[in-house]
CSV table of C-alpha atoms in Angstrom, one decimal:
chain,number,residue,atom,x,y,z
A,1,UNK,CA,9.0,134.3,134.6
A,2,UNK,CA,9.7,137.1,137.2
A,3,UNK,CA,13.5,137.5,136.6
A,4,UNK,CA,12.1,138.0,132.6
A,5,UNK,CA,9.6,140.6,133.8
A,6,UNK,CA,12.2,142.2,135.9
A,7,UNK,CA,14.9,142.3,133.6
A,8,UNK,CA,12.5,143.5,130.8
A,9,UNK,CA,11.7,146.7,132.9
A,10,UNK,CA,15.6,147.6,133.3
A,11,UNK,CA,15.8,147.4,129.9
A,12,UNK,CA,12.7,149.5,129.4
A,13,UNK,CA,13.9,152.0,132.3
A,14,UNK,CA,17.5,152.5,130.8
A,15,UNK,CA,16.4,153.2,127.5
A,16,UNK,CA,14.1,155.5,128.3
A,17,UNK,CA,16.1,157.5,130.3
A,18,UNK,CA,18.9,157.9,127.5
A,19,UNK,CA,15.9,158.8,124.7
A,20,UNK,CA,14.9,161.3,126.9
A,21,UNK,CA,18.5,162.9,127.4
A,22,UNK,CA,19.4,162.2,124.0
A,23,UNK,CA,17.8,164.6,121.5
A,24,UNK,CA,19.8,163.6,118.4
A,25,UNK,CA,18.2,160.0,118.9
A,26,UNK,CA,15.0,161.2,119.1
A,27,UNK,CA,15.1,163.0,116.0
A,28,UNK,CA,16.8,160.1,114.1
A,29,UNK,CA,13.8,157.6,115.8
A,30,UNK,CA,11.1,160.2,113.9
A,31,UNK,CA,13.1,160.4,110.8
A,32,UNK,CA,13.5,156.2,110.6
A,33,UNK,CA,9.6,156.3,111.9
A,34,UNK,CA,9.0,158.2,108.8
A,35,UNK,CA,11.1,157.1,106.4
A,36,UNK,CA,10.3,152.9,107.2
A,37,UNK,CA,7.0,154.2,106.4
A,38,UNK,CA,7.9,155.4,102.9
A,39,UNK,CA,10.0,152.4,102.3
A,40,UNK,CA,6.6,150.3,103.4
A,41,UNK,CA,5.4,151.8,100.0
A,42,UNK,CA,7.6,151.8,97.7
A,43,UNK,CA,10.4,149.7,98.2
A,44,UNK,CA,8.3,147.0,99.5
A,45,UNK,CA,5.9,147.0,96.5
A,46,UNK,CA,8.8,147.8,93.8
A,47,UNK,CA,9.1,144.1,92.7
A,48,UNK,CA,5.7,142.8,92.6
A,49,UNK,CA,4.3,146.5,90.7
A,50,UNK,CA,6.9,145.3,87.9
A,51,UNK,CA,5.5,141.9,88.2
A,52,UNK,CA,1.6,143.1,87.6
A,53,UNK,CA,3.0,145.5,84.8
A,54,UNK,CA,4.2,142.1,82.6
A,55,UNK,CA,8.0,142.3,83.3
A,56,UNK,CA,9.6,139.1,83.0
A,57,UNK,CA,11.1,137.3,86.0
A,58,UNK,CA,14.9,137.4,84.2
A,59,UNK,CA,14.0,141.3,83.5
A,60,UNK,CA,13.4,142.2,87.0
A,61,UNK,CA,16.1,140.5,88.4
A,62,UNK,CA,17.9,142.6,86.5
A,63,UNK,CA,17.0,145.4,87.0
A,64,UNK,CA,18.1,145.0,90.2
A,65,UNK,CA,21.4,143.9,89.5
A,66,UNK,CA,21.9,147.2,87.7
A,67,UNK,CA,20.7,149.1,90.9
A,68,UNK,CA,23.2,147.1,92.7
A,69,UNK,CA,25.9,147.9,89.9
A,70,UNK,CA,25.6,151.5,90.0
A,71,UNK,CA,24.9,151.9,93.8
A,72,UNK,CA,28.6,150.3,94.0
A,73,UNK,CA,29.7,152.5,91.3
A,74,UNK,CA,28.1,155.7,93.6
A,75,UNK,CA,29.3,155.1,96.9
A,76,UNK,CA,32.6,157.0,95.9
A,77,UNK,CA,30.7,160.0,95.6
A,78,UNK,CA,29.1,159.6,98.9
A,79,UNK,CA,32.1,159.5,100.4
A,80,UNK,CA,33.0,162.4,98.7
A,81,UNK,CA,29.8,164.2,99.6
A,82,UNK,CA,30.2,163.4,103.5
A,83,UNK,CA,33.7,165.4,103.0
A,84,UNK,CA,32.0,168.5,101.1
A,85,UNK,CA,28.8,168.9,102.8
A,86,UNK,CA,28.8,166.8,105.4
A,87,UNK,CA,27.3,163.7,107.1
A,88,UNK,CA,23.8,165.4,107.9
A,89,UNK,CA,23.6,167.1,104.3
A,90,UNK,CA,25.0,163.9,102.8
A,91,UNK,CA,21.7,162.1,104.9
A,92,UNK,CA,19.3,164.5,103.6
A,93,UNK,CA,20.4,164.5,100.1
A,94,UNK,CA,19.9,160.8,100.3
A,95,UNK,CA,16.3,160.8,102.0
A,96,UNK,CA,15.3,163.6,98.7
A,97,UNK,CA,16.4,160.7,96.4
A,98,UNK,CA,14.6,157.9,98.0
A,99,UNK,CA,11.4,160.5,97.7
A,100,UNK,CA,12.1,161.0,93.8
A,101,UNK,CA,12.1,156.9,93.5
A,102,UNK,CA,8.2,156.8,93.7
A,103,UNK,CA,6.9,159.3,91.1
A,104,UNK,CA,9.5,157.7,88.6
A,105,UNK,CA,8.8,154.5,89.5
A,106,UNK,CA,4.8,154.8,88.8
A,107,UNK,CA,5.2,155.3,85.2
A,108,UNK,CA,6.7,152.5,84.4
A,109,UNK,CA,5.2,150.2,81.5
A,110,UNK,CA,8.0,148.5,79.8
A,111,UNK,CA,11.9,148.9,79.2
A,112,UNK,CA,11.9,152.4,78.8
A,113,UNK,CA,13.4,155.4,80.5
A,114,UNK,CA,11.0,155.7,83.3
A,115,UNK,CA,13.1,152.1,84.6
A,116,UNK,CA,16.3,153.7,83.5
A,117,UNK,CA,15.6,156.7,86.0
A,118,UNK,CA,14.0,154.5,88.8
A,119,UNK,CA,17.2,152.3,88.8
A,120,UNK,CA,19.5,155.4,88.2
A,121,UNK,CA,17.3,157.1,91.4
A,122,UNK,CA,17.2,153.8,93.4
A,123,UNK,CA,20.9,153.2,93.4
A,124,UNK,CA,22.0,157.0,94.0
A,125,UNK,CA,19.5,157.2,97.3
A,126,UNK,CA,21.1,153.5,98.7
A,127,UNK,CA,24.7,154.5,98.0
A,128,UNK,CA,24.1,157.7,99.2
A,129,UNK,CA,21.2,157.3,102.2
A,130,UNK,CA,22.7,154.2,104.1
A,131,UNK,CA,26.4,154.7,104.5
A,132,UNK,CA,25.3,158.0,105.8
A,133,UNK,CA,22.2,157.1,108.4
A,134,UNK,CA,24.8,154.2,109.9
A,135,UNK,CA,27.1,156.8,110.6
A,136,UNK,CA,24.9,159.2,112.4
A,137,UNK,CA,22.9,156.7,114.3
A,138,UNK,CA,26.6,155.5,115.5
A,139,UNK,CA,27.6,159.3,116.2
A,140,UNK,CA,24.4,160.1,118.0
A,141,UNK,CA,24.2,157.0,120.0
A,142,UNK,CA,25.7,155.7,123.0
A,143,UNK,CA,28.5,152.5,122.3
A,144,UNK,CA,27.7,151.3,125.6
A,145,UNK,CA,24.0,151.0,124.6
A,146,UNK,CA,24.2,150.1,121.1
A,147,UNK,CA,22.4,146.9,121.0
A,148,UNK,CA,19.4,148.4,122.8
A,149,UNK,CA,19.4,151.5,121.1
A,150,UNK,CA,19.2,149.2,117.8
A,151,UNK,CA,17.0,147.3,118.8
A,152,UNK,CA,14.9,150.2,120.6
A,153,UNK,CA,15.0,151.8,117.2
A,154,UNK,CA,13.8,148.9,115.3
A,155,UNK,CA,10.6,149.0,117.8
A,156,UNK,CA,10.2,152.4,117.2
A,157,UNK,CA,9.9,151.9,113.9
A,158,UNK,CA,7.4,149.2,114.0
A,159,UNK,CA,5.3,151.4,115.4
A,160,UNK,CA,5.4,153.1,112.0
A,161,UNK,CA,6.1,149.7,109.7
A,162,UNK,CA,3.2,148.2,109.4
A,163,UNK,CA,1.7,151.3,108.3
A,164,UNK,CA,3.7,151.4,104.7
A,165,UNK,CA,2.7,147.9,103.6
A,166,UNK,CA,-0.6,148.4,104.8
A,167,UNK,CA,-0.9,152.1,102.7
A,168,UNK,CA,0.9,150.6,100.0
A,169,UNK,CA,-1.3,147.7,99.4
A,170,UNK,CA,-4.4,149.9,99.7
A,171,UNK,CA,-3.7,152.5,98.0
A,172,UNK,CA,-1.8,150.2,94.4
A,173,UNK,CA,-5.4,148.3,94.6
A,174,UNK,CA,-8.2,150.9,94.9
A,175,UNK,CA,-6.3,154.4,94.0
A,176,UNK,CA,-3.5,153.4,91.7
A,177,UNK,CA,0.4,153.6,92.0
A,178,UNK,CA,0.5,157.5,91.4
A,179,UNK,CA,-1.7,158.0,94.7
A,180,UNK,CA,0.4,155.3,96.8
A,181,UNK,CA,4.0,156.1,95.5
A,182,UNK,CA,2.8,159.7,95.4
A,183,UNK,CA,2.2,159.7,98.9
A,184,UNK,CA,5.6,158.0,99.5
A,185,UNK,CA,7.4,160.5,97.7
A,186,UNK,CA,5.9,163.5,100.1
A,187,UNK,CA,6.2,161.5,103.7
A,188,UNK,CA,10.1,161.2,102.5
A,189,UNK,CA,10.2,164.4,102.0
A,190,UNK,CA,8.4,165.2,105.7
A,191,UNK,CA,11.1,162.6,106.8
A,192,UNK,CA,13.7,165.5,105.7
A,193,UNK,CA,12.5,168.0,108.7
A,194,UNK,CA,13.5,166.1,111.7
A,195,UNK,CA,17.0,165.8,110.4
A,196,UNK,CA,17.3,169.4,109.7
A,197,UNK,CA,16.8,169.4,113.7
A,198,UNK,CA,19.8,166.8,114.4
A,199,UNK,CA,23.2,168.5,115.7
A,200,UNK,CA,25.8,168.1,113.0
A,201,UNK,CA,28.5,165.3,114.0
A,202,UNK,CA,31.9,165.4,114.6
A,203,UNK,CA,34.0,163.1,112.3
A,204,UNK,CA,37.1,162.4,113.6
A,205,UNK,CA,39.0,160.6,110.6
A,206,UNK,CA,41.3,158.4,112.7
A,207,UNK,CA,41.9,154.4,111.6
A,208,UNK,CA,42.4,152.6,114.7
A,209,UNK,CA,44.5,149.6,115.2
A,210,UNK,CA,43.2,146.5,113.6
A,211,UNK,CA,40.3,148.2,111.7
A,212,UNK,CA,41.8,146.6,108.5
A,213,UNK,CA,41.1,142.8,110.0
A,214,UNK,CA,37.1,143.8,110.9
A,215,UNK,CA,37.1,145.4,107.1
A,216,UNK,CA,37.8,142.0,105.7
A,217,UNK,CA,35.5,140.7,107.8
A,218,UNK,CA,32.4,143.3,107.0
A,219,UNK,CA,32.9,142.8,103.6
A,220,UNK,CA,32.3,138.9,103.8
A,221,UNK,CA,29.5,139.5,106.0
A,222,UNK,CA,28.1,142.4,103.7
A,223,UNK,CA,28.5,139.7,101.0
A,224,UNK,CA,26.4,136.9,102.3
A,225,UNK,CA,24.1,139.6,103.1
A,226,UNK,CA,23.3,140.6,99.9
A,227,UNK,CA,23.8,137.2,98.0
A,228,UNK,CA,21.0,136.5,100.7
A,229,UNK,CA,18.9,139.2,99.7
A,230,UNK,CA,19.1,138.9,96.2
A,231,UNK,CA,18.7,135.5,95.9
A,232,UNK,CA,15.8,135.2,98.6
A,233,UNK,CA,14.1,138.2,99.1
A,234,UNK,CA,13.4,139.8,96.1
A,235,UNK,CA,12.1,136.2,95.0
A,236,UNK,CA,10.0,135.0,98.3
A,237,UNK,CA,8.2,138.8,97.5
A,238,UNK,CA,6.8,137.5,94.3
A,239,UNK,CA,6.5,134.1,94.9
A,240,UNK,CA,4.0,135.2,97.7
A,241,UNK,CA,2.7,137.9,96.4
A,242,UNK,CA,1.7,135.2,93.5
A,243,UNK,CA,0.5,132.5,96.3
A,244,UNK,CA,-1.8,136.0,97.6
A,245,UNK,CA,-3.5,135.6,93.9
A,246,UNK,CA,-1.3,138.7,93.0
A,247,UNK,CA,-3.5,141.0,95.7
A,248,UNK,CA,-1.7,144.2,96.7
A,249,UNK,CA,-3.5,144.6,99.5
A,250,UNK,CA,-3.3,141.1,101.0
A,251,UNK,CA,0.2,140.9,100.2
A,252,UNK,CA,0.7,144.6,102.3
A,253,UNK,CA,-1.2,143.0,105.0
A,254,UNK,CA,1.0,140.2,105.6
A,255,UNK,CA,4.2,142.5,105.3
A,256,UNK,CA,2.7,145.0,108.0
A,257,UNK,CA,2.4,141.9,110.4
A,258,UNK,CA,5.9,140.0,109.9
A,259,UNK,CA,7.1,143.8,110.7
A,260,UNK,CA,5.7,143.6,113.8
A,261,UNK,CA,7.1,140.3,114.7
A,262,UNK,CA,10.6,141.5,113.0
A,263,UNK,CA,10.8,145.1,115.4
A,264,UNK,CA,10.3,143.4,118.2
A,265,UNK,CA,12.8,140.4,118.2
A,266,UNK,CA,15.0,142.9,117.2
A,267,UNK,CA,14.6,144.6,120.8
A,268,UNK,CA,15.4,141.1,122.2
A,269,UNK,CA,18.5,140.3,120.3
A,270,UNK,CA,19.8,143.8,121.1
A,271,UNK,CA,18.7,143.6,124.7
A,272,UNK,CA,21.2,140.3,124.6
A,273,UNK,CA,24.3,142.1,122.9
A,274,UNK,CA,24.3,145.0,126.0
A,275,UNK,CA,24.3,142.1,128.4
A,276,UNK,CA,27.7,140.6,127.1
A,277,UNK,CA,25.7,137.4,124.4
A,278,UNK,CA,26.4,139.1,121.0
A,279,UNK,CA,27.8,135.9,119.9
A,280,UNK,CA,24.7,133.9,121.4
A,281,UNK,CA,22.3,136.4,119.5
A,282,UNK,CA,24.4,135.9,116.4
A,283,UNK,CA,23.7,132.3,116.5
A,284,UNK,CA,20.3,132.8,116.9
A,285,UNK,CA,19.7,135.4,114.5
A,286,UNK,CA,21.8,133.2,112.1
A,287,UNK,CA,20.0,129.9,113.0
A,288,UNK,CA,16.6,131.4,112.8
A,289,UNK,CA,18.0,133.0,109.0
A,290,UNK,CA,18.6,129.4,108.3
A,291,UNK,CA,15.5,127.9,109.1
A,292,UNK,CA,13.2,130.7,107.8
A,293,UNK,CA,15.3,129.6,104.0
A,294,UNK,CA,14.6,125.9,104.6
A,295,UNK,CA,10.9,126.6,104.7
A,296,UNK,CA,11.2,128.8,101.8
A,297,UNK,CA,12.6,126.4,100.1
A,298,UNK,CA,10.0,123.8,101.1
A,299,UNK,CA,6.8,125.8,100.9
A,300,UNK,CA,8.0,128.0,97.5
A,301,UNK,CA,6.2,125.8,94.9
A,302,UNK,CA,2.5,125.2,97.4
């Protein structure tokens, strides 16, 4: 129990001290403090506001297979972008079109074109807003602290998380989408300042030597993760939300609290990858991936 204690307050003690000589970070901590907040709103409600608006189960499903289809068919052009006006511009165009997803998403009745431009808006801002914030957060950082600065991040952020779903869930059951995706749109767009604040990075286009073999290997990894996220995600949101008697602000509750939980074994598993385990947190990350599906699968129909 002491040696825990002991080794949590290293931890504590060397992060703190690279936050507080690391500007960049900081900035990038306010902007994913921000911007996980945001997210909370819209991104966490998307599925379950088409749900409660009559779509069909096959309809929403794919929907998001065409936001998947074109945020493939995009990420050429953020690559492009990152070239022309750089990584930080790139990052910022990207936050502007996650704020545009919420006013176009809370319109939407039916198969019209207010779904056409949420899907169009949802996969521009993913193809465009992750590839670039990986990047940065790698360039700002520290390779020696990764894990810990990961996983200091995700705390950081739970700070904030808990606050979307919570807002979110509020705000769809006593104000009305317009207020809560409304509001969504505008902290995105606050989420814009502290990265107009961040140093613009160096990118040093160099390949090094056995890049190739880890490519192959991101994409398989890449792959389960989305097969996972597709498959599981986007349907354990609605089953539960269903199992919450379709309650936005029940369902928000219980997302603000597993975002808690979430942040903080984050901190852990990174806090093990800076010590020398990576492949011991992988196994547990992946074990605990596998159990949390089991029980899907056994408590889905209750």
């Amino acid at each position: 129990m002491r040696q825990g204690e002991e080794d949590l307050k290293k931890l504590l003690d060397s992060l703190a001290g690279s936050l507080l000589v690391n500007r960049d970070l900081n900035l990038l901590a306010v902007h994913s403090a921000l911007q996980q907040v945001a997210a909370g709103i819209v991104s966490a409600f998307s599925a379950v506001f088409l749900l409660r608006q009559g779509f069909s189960l096959p309809a929403i499903f794919l929907s998001l297979g065409v936001i998947i289809v074109l945020r493939l068919a995009f990420r050429p052009a953020a690559a492009l972008a990152v070239q022309v006006i750089g990584l930080r511009s790139t990052l910022i165009v990207g936050t502007f079109l996650y704020a545009a997803q919420g006013p176009l998403l809370a319109p939407v009745h039916g198969l019209n074109g207010w779904l056409v431009s949420y899907c169009l808006a949802a996969a521009l801002a993913q193809a465009f807003y992750w590839a670039a914030y990986h990047a940065m957060f790698a360039l700002v950082g520290s390779a020696a602290d990764r894990g810990s600065q990961v996983g200091w991040r995700q705390l950081v952020i739970a700070l904030a998380g808990p606050l979307g779903p919570a807002m979110g869930g509020l705000m769809l059951t006593f104000a009305g989408p317009w207020a809560a995706f409304g509001t969504a749109a505008v902290i995105e767009l606050v989420a814009i300042l502290p990265l107009l604040e961040v140093s613009r990075p160096t990118i040093v286009a160099t390949v090094p030597d056995g890049a190739f073999a880890f490519y192959k290997r991101g994409i398989l990894l890449l792959g389960s993760d989305g097969w996972i996220f597709c498959s599981s995600s986007w349907a354990w949101s609605m089953i539960m939300f269903q199992a919450l008697s379709s309650r936005y602000d029940a369902y928000g509750g219980v997302l603000a609290v597993l975002a808690v939980v979430g942040a903080f074994s984050g901190l852990a598993l990174g806090h093990l990858i800076d010590r020398g385990h990576a492949r011991r947190a992988a196994m547990i990350n992946a074990a605990t991936l596998a159990g949390t599906l089991i029980a899907k699968v056994m408590c889905g129909s209750s």
